[in-house]
Amino acid sequence: MATTFMKRCLRAAVPAVLVCLGAAGCDPASPSADGAGGGGPSVHFTAAGDIGLGTAAGNVLDKIAELKPDLNLAVGDLSYQAGSEGAFCGMVTAKLGEEFPYELIAGNHESDGSDGDISKFARCLPNKLPGLQGEYGKQWYVDVPQDRPLVRFILISPGLTFQDGVQLDYSKGSERLAWTEAAVDGAREAKIPWTVVGMHKLCFSMGRYDCDVGEALTNMLISKNVDLVVTGHQHAYQRTHQLRVGDRCSYIWAGTFNRNCVADTGNTHAQGNGTVFVTAGTGGYGLHGVNGNDTEAGYFKTWAGANNGGAFGVLDVTLNRQRMDAKYVPAQGSGFTDSFVIQR
């Protein structure tokens, strides 16, 4: 399916193929050449976490192969089984090819080694994107494409405990929060059009989890108008409205709802007004129910879990210099879909 990065970028001098990245190839007729709505060069990526080794995980990988993105973000909780790193990596490469950028960040099941070891996953599914900064699998960022980038992906691990028994600190004043903030600011300074943050755990949830990533990190991302934050952990699909902090909402506290912190309740958002959070813990391992009466429900636009028509699948995103088009694509067995747009 995928060829090597260098082979597919031999034609990179042609403007229509500035995004020679992954499975979509360098065909000027591909989405990565023309972009959403014919808006020039684009980047196409998928994202999901909470995957496993079962039939449903295989179906989701088949859907990724069908969508032909440039890369996929696997936002943690990979195999759910100790000693299964090789089997998981073999499943992924059999479906997507050896050279496909299946990019990893740790989840709680492999950060501490209990259900696999993130360092072993990172060795058998190594980074395929040039220019990556940081520690792959734990805390890193990369600009895509490397030349004239359209998006900076920032992948972090708040709320996770690693094998040394230390939980990475993203609290106020911490070095890791400062690193993340600098990565966001650096994208702005470099005039990269889009910023996407990925992490396993979440803050806002209509399910069983609290704000494990911390309010300081969450509010920093919103205050910086990060365009999109993608998480897993809650085995369901959830999308917030575009959230903001400002004059009438100085800080968003977990476990409560303040309507002044909602910038836009529609499906088309203006860039710079806030942040959209999407949970796609739908990679193939046991869906959770979703609580429509949760205290944070007012922050959410849509949701689907085990108790209301949810299905395994992926977030599918295409962006160019002018807009980001995102949709939820089920692998099979459900009519649930979702879509939204962010425009510059």
Tab-separated table of C-alpha atoms in Angstrom:
chain	number	residue	atom	x	y	z
A	1	MET	CA	0.000	0.000	0.000
A	2	ALA	CA	2.643	2.555	1.074
A	3	THR	CA	6.055	3.135	-0.469
A	4	THR	CA	9.056	4.725	1.201
A	5	PHE	CA	9.043	8.415	1.997
A	6	MET	CA	11.952	9.148	-0.306
A	7	LYS	CA	10.503	7.315	-3.294
A	8	ARG	CA	7.184	9.070	-2.953
A	9	CYS	CA	8.845	12.475	-2.629
A	10	LEU	CA	10.932	12.320	-5.787
A	11	ARG	CA	8.251	14.498	-7.361
A	12	ALA	CA	8.180	17.000	-4.486
A	13	ALA	CA	9.228	19.852	-6.754
A	14	VAL	CA	5.736	19.811	-8.208
A	15	PRO	CA	3.549	22.147	-6.088
A	16	ALA	CA	0.648	19.696	-6.014
A	17	VAL	CA	2.704	17.123	-4.138
A	18	LEU	CA	4.207	19.172	-1.345
A	19	VAL	CA	2.744	16.770	1.193
A	20	CYS	CA	4.541	13.531	0.240
A	21	LEU	CA	3.901	11.857	3.569
A	22	GLY	CA	2.211	8.472	3.718
A	23	ALA	CA	-0.306	6.108	2.264
A	24	ALA	CA	-2.138	8.577	0.068
A	25	GLY	CA	0.959	8.930	-2.153
A	26	CYS	CA	1.941	11.760	-4.437
A	27	ASP	CA	-0.798	11.442	-7.021
A	28	PRO	CA	-1.994	15.001	-7.843
A	29	ALA	CA	-5.541	13.634	-7.858
A	30	SER	CA	-5.280	12.415	-4.259
A	31	PRO	CA	-6.703	14.380	-1.281
A	32	SER	CA	-3.148	15.189	-0.190
A	33	ALA	CA	-2.552	16.981	-3.457
A	34	ASP	CA	-5.729	19.020	-3.883
A	35	GLY	CA	-6.910	19.366	-0.290
A	36	ALA	CA	-10.405	19.738	1.101
A	37	GLY	CA	-12.532	21.543	-1.442
A	38	GLY	CA	-9.603	21.958	-3.839
A	39	GLY	CA	-7.825	24.379	-1.488
A	40	GLY	CA	-4.268	23.435	-2.452
A	41	PRO	CA	-1.844	21.050	-0.720
A	42	SER	CA	-3.289	19.277	2.297
A	43	VAL	CA	-2.608	16.792	5.071
A	44	HIS	CA	-4.976	13.891	5.692
A	45	PHE	CA	-4.793	11.989	8.987
A	46	THR	CA	-6.850	9.598	11.065
A	47	ALA	CA	-6.825	9.106	14.837
A	48	ALA	CA	-8.126	6.614	17.389
A	49	GLY	CA	-7.035	4.988	20.615
A	50	ASP	CA	-7.995	2.005	22.785
A	51	ILE	CA	-7.377	-0.613	20.149
A	52	GLY	CA	-6.697	-4.209	21.240
A	53	LEU	CA	-5.953	-7.278	19.146
A	54	GLY	CA	-9.435	-8.485	18.238
A	55	THR	CA	-11.645	-8.509	15.167
A	56	ALA	CA	-12.939	-4.995	15.833
A	57	ALA	CA	-9.385	-3.628	15.896
A	58	GLY	CA	-8.734	-5.316	12.566
A	59	ASN	CA	-11.890	-3.753	11.131
A	60	VAL	CA	-10.762	-0.282	12.217
A	61	LEU	CA	-7.371	-0.815	10.601
A	62	ASP	CA	-9.138	-1.937	7.428
A	63	LYS	CA	-11.112	1.306	7.491
A	64	ILE	CA	-7.889	3.307	7.862
A	65	ALA	CA	-6.451	1.451	4.865
A	66	GLU	CA	-9.613	2.252	2.889
A	67	LEU	CA	-9.426	5.961	3.803
A	68	LYS	CA	-5.740	6.145	2.732
A	69	PRO	CA	-4.583	8.892	5.117
A	70	ASP	CA	-1.068	10.281	5.130
A	71	LEU	CA	-0.643	9.190	8.758
A	72	ASN	CA	-2.540	7.876	11.762
A	73	LEU	CA	-2.312	8.993	15.387
A	74	ALA	CA	-2.704	6.066	17.797
A	75	VAL	CA	-3.608	7.904	21.007
A	76	GLY	CA	-2.726	5.194	23.510
A	77	ASP	CA	-3.872	1.874	24.939
A	78	LEU	CA	-2.640	-0.348	22.163
A	79	SER	CA	-2.737	-4.138	22.657
A	80	TYR	CA	-4.203	-4.530	26.188
A	81	GLN	CA	-2.045	-7.626	26.626
A	82	ALA	CA	1.369	-8.113	28.217
A	83	GLY	CA	4.055	-9.447	25.907
A	84	SER	CA	2.008	-8.754	22.794
A	85	GLU	CA	4.005	-5.920	21.253
A	86	GLY	CA	5.111	-8.059	18.296
A	87	ALA	CA	1.601	-9.320	17.615
A	88	PHE	CA	0.175	-5.805	17.704
A	89	CYS	CA	2.845	-4.363	15.431
A	90	GLY	CA	2.406	-7.300	13.062
A	91	MET	CA	-1.346	-6.694	12.893
A	92	VAL	CA	-0.818	-3.016	12.069
A	93	THR	CA	1.828	-3.552	9.414
A	94	ALA	CA	-0.110	-6.400	7.799
A	95	LYS	CA	-3.078	-4.041	7.350
A	96	LEU	CA	-1.287	-0.754	6.572
A	97	GLY	CA	2.181	-1.662	5.304
A	98	GLU	CA	5.673	-1.457	6.776
A	99	GLU	CA	6.240	2.171	5.782
A	100	PHE	CA	2.901	3.686	6.813
A	101	PRO	CA	3.291	6.368	9.538
A	102	TYR	CA	1.308	4.774	12.369
A	103	GLU	CA	2.410	7.277	15.001
A	104	LEU	CA	2.305	6.396	18.701
A	105	ILE	CA	1.752	8.043	22.051
A	106	ALA	CA	1.490	6.010	25.241
A	107	GLY	CA	-1.695	5.106	27.062
A	108	ASN	CA	-1.963	3.976	30.678
A	109	HIS	CA	-1.972	0.290	29.670
A	110	GLU	CA	1.544	0.431	28.184
A	111	SER	CA	3.135	3.394	29.965
A	112	ASP	CA	3.843	1.338	33.095
A	113	GLY	CA	4.438	-1.929	31.207
A	114	SER	CA	1.398	-3.731	32.610
A	115	ASP	CA	-0.156	-4.513	29.203
A	116	GLY	CA	2.831	-4.082	26.951
A	117	ASP	CA	5.750	-1.678	27.020
A	118	ILE	CA	5.595	1.605	25.077
A	119	SER	CA	9.329	1.471	24.364
A	120	LYS	CA	8.889	-1.914	22.661
A	121	PHE	CA	5.884	-0.688	20.676
A	122	ALA	CA	7.948	2.326	19.601
A	123	ARG	CA	10.719	0.042	18.345
A	124	CYS	CA	8.460	-2.154	16.209
A	125	LEU	CA	6.260	0.756	15.027
A	126	PRO	CA	8.891	3.502	14.829
A	127	ASN	CA	8.310	7.081	13.832
A	128	LYS	CA	8.134	7.558	10.054
A	129	LEU	CA	7.782	11.365	9.967
A	130	PRO	CA	10.939	13.443	9.350
A	131	GLY	CA	11.914	16.179	11.770
A	132	LEU	CA	10.324	14.779	14.942
A	133	GLN	CA	11.392	16.545	18.146
A	134	GLY	CA	11.243	15.002	21.613
A	135	GLU	CA	10.868	11.403	22.791
A	136	TYR	CA	8.717	9.348	20.440
A	137	GLY	CA	5.977	7.460	22.274
A	138	LYS	CA	6.114	9.720	25.317
A	139	GLN	CA	6.357	13.428	24.410
A	140	TRP	CA	7.059	14.717	20.916
A	141	TYR	CA	6.042	17.066	18.141
A	142	VAL	CA	6.469	17.136	14.389
A	143	ASP	CA	5.627	19.551	11.573
A	144	VAL	CA	3.906	18.042	8.534
A	145	PRO	CA	5.032	18.280	5.832
A	146	GLN	CA	8.544	19.083	6.982
A	147	ASP	CA	8.976	21.651	4.206
A	148	ARG	CA	6.316	24.408	4.312
A	149	PRO	CA	4.294	22.680	7.060
A	150	LEU	CA	0.528	22.877	7.304
A	151	VAL	CA	0.153	21.395	10.791
A	152	ARG	CA	2.137	20.783	13.956
A	153	PHE	CA	1.202	17.589	15.788
A	154	ILE	CA	2.048	17.713	19.515
A	155	LEU	CA	1.744	14.378	21.370
A	156	ILE	CA	2.039	14.358	25.177
A	157	SER	CA	1.493	12.035	28.154
A	158	PRO	CA	-0.218	13.859	31.044
A	159	GLY	CA	-1.733	11.702	33.764
A	160	LEU	CA	0.348	8.614	32.929
A	161	THR	CA	2.687	6.692	35.216
A	162	PHE	CA	5.716	5.098	33.588
A	163	GLN	CA	7.813	2.105	34.648
A	164	ASP	CA	10.012	4.146	36.963
A	165	GLY	CA	6.861	4.827	38.986
A	166	VAL	CA	6.897	8.522	38.148
A	167	GLN	CA	3.820	10.257	36.765
A	168	LEU	CA	4.771	12.866	34.199
A	169	ASP	CA	4.084	16.323	35.575
A	170	TYR	CA	2.126	18.781	33.423
A	171	SER	CA	0.929	20.899	36.346
A	172	LYS	CA	1.238	24.679	36.578
A	173	GLY	CA	4.881	25.720	36.569
A	174	SER	CA	6.152	22.302	35.460
A	175	GLU	CA	8.822	21.750	32.812
A	176	ARG	CA	6.527	19.567	30.710
A	177	LEU	CA	3.754	22.150	30.678
A	178	ALA	CA	6.333	24.726	29.616
A	179	TRP	CA	7.584	22.358	26.872
A	180	THR	CA	4.038	21.911	25.573
A	181	GLU	CA	3.324	25.638	25.666
A	182	ALA	CA	6.579	26.348	23.826
A	183	ALA	CA	5.650	23.779	21.158
A	184	VAL	CA	2.297	25.528	20.623
A	185	ASP	CA	3.889	28.982	20.585
A	186	GLY	CA	6.588	27.767	18.210
A	187	ALA	CA	3.981	26.683	15.693
A	188	ARG	CA	2.405	30.118	15.811
A	189	GLU	CA	5.766	31.848	15.459
A	190	ALA	CA	6.575	29.676	12.457
A	191	LYS	CA	3.189	30.611	10.956
A	192	ILE	CA	2.101	26.982	10.729
A	193	PRO	CA	-1.637	27.163	9.966
A	194	TRP	CA	-2.885	24.408	12.312
A	195	THR	CA	-2.014	22.943	15.702
A	196	VAL	CA	-3.290	19.510	16.792
A	197	VAL	CA	-2.575	18.057	20.236
A	198	GLY	CA	-2.938	14.341	20.941
A	199	MET	CA	-2.866	12.567	24.307
A	200	HIS	CA	-4.377	9.453	25.787
A	201	LYS	CA	-6.147	10.735	28.883
A	202	LEU	CA	-8.669	13.584	28.904
A	203	CYS	CA	-10.204	16.316	30.976
A	204	PHE	CA	-13.793	16.663	29.746
A	205	SER	CA	-15.819	13.458	29.683
A	206	MET	CA	-19.407	12.258	29.694
A	207	GLY	CA	-18.303	9.013	31.243
A	208	ARG	CA	-16.349	7.492	34.073
A	209	TYR	CA	-13.215	9.639	34.105
A	210	ASP	CA	-12.115	12.813	35.856
A	211	CYS	CA	-9.718	15.470	34.558
A	212	ASP	CA	-6.625	13.264	34.811
A	213	VAL	CA	-4.584	15.491	32.482
A	214	GLY	CA	-5.057	18.475	34.766
A	215	GLU	CA	-6.930	21.754	34.503
A	216	ALA	CA	-3.742	23.800	34.094
A	217	LEU	CA	-2.781	21.979	30.888
A	218	THR	CA	-6.347	22.002	29.571
A	219	ASN	CA	-6.832	25.727	30.127
A	220	MET	CA	-3.432	26.508	28.620
A	221	LEU	CA	-4.389	24.670	25.405
A	222	ILE	CA	-7.701	26.547	25.241
A	223	SER	CA	-6.113	29.918	26.011
A	224	LYS	CA	-3.655	29.324	23.153
A	225	ASN	CA	-6.537	28.471	20.784
A	226	VAL	CA	-5.109	25.063	19.890
A	227	ASP	CA	-7.367	24.039	17.020
A	228	LEU	CA	-8.029	20.398	17.897
A	229	VAL	CA	-7.239	18.120	20.848
A	230	VAL	CA	-7.657	14.368	20.252
A	231	THR	CA	-7.815	11.913	23.158
A	232	GLY	CA	-8.707	8.321	23.926
A	233	HIS	CA	-9.223	6.594	27.313
A	234	GLN	CA	-13.020	6.905	27.313
A	235	HIS	CA	-14.070	4.093	24.944
A	236	ALA	CA	-16.594	6.187	23.066
A	237	TYR	CA	-16.828	9.093	20.648
A	238	GLN	CA	-17.337	12.550	22.152
A	239	ARG	CA	-16.943	16.011	20.618
A	240	THR	CA	-17.139	19.260	22.533
A	241	HIS	CA	-18.334	22.567	21.238
A	242	GLN	CA	-15.552	25.011	20.513
A	243	LEU	CA	-14.461	26.069	24.016
A	244	ARG	CA	-12.828	29.352	25.002
A	245	VAL	CA	-11.416	31.245	27.933
A	246	GLY	CA	-11.555	35.024	28.067
A	247	ASP	CA	-13.343	37.926	29.702
A	248	ARG	CA	-16.516	36.051	30.672
A	249	CYS	CA	-14.816	32.719	31.289
A	250	SER	CA	-11.418	33.169	32.860
A	251	TYR	CA	-10.912	29.446	33.605
A	252	ILE	CA	-12.747	26.180	32.913
A	253	TRP	CA	-13.145	23.990	35.978
A	254	ALA	CA	-13.661	20.264	35.514
A	255	GLY	CA	-16.911	18.778	36.759
A	256	THR	CA	-18.929	21.958	36.179
A	257	PHE	CA	-20.518	23.782	33.254
A	258	ASN	CA	-20.268	27.485	32.425
A	259	ARG	CA	-22.049	28.468	29.203
A	260	ASN	CA	-19.766	31.512	28.882
A	261	CYS	CA	-16.920	29.093	28.147
A	262	VAL	CA	-18.644	27.904	24.951
A	263	ALA	CA	-17.510	29.900	21.917
A	264	ASP	CA	-19.658	28.239	19.265
A	265	THR	CA	-22.310	25.505	19.331
A	266	GLY	CA	-22.486	24.882	15.587
A	267	ASN	CA	-20.609	22.506	13.315
A	268	THR	CA	-18.603	25.226	11.549
A	269	HIS	CA	-16.102	27.125	13.693
A	270	ALA	CA	-13.839	30.101	13.127
A	271	GLN	CA	-10.192	29.447	13.877
A	272	GLY	CA	-8.855	31.436	16.796
A	273	ASN	CA	-12.063	31.459	18.828
A	274	GLY	CA	-11.194	28.411	20.923
A	275	THR	CA	-10.518	24.679	20.938
A	276	VAL	CA	-12.475	21.570	19.962
A	277	PHE	CA	-11.841	18.401	22.007
A	278	VAL	CA	-12.575	15.028	20.417
A	279	THR	CA	-12.391	11.712	22.219
A	280	ALA	CA	-11.961	8.789	19.806
A	281	GLY	CA	-11.408	5.869	22.147
A	282	THR	CA	-12.983	3.725	19.477
A	283	GLY	CA	-10.051	1.797	18.027
A	284	GLY	CA	-11.507	-1.629	18.761
A	285	TYR	CA	-11.525	-2.496	22.467
A	286	GLY	CA	-14.853	-2.638	24.351
A	287	LEU	CA	-17.031	0.469	24.084
A	288	HIS	CA	-18.125	2.311	27.236
A	289	GLY	CA	-21.510	3.853	27.927
A	290	VAL	CA	-21.977	7.624	27.837
A	291	ASN	CA	-23.887	9.635	30.455
A	292	GLY	CA	-26.059	12.326	28.875
A	293	ASN	CA	-26.716	13.800	32.338
A	294	ASP	CA	-23.060	14.295	33.193
A	295	THR	CA	-22.235	17.622	34.856
A	296	GLU	CA	-20.016	18.501	31.875
A	297	ALA	CA	-22.616	17.539	29.245
A	298	GLY	CA	-23.215	21.184	28.323
A	299	TYR	CA	-19.742	21.364	26.823
A	300	PHE	CA	-20.472	18.590	24.328
A	301	LYS	CA	-21.970	18.808	20.868
A	302	THR	CA	-22.375	15.083	20.199
A	303	TRP	CA	-21.495	11.691	21.606
A	304	ALA	CA	-21.973	7.962	21.004
A	305	GLY	CA	-21.061	4.994	23.158
A	306	ALA	CA	-22.154	1.481	23.998
A	307	ASN	CA	-25.568	2.660	25.232
A	308	ASN	CA	-26.558	4.958	22.349
A	309	GLY	CA	-25.510	3.652	18.971
A	310	GLY	CA	-21.754	4.029	19.177
A	311	ALA	CA	-19.378	2.063	17.010
A	312	PHE	CA	-15.692	1.419	16.592
A	313	GLY	CA	-14.068	3.717	14.056
A	314	VAL	CA	-11.732	6.663	13.499
A	315	LEU	CA	-11.640	10.420	13.425
A	316	ASP	CA	-10.828	11.337	9.819
A	317	VAL	CA	-9.348	14.813	9.225
A	318	THR	CA	-8.212	16.651	6.107
A	319	LEU	CA	-6.747	20.137	6.352
A	320	ASN	CA	-5.279	22.706	4.001
A	321	ARG	CA	-4.194	26.293	4.560
A	322	GLN	CA	-7.778	27.551	4.791
A	323	ARG	CA	-9.854	24.907	6.572
A	324	MET	CA	-9.943	21.710	8.578
A	325	ASP	CA	-12.634	19.170	7.708
A	326	ALA	CA	-13.173	16.447	10.313
A	327	LYS	CA	-15.604	13.545	10.456
A	328	TYR	CA	-16.138	10.394	12.439
A	329	VAL	CA	-16.094	7.274	10.283
A	330	PRO	CA	-17.383	4.016	11.834
A	331	ALA	CA	-15.621	0.843	10.789
A	332	GLN	CA	-18.870	-1.098	10.494
A	333	GLY	CA	-22.108	-1.865	12.290
A	334	SER	CA	-23.437	1.620	13.007
A	335	GLY	CA	-25.085	4.509	11.243
A	336	PHE	CA	-23.565	7.063	13.666
A	337	THR	CA	-21.474	9.740	12.002
A	338	ASP	CA	-20.321	13.230	12.900
A	339	SER	CA	-18.626	16.070	11.046
A	340	PHE	CA	-17.367	19.563	11.740
A	341	VAL	CA	-15.284	22.257	10.090
A	342	ILE	CA	-12.808	24.843	11.378
A	343	GLN	CA	-12.130	27.734	8.991
A	344	ARG	CA	-9.356	30.322	8.950
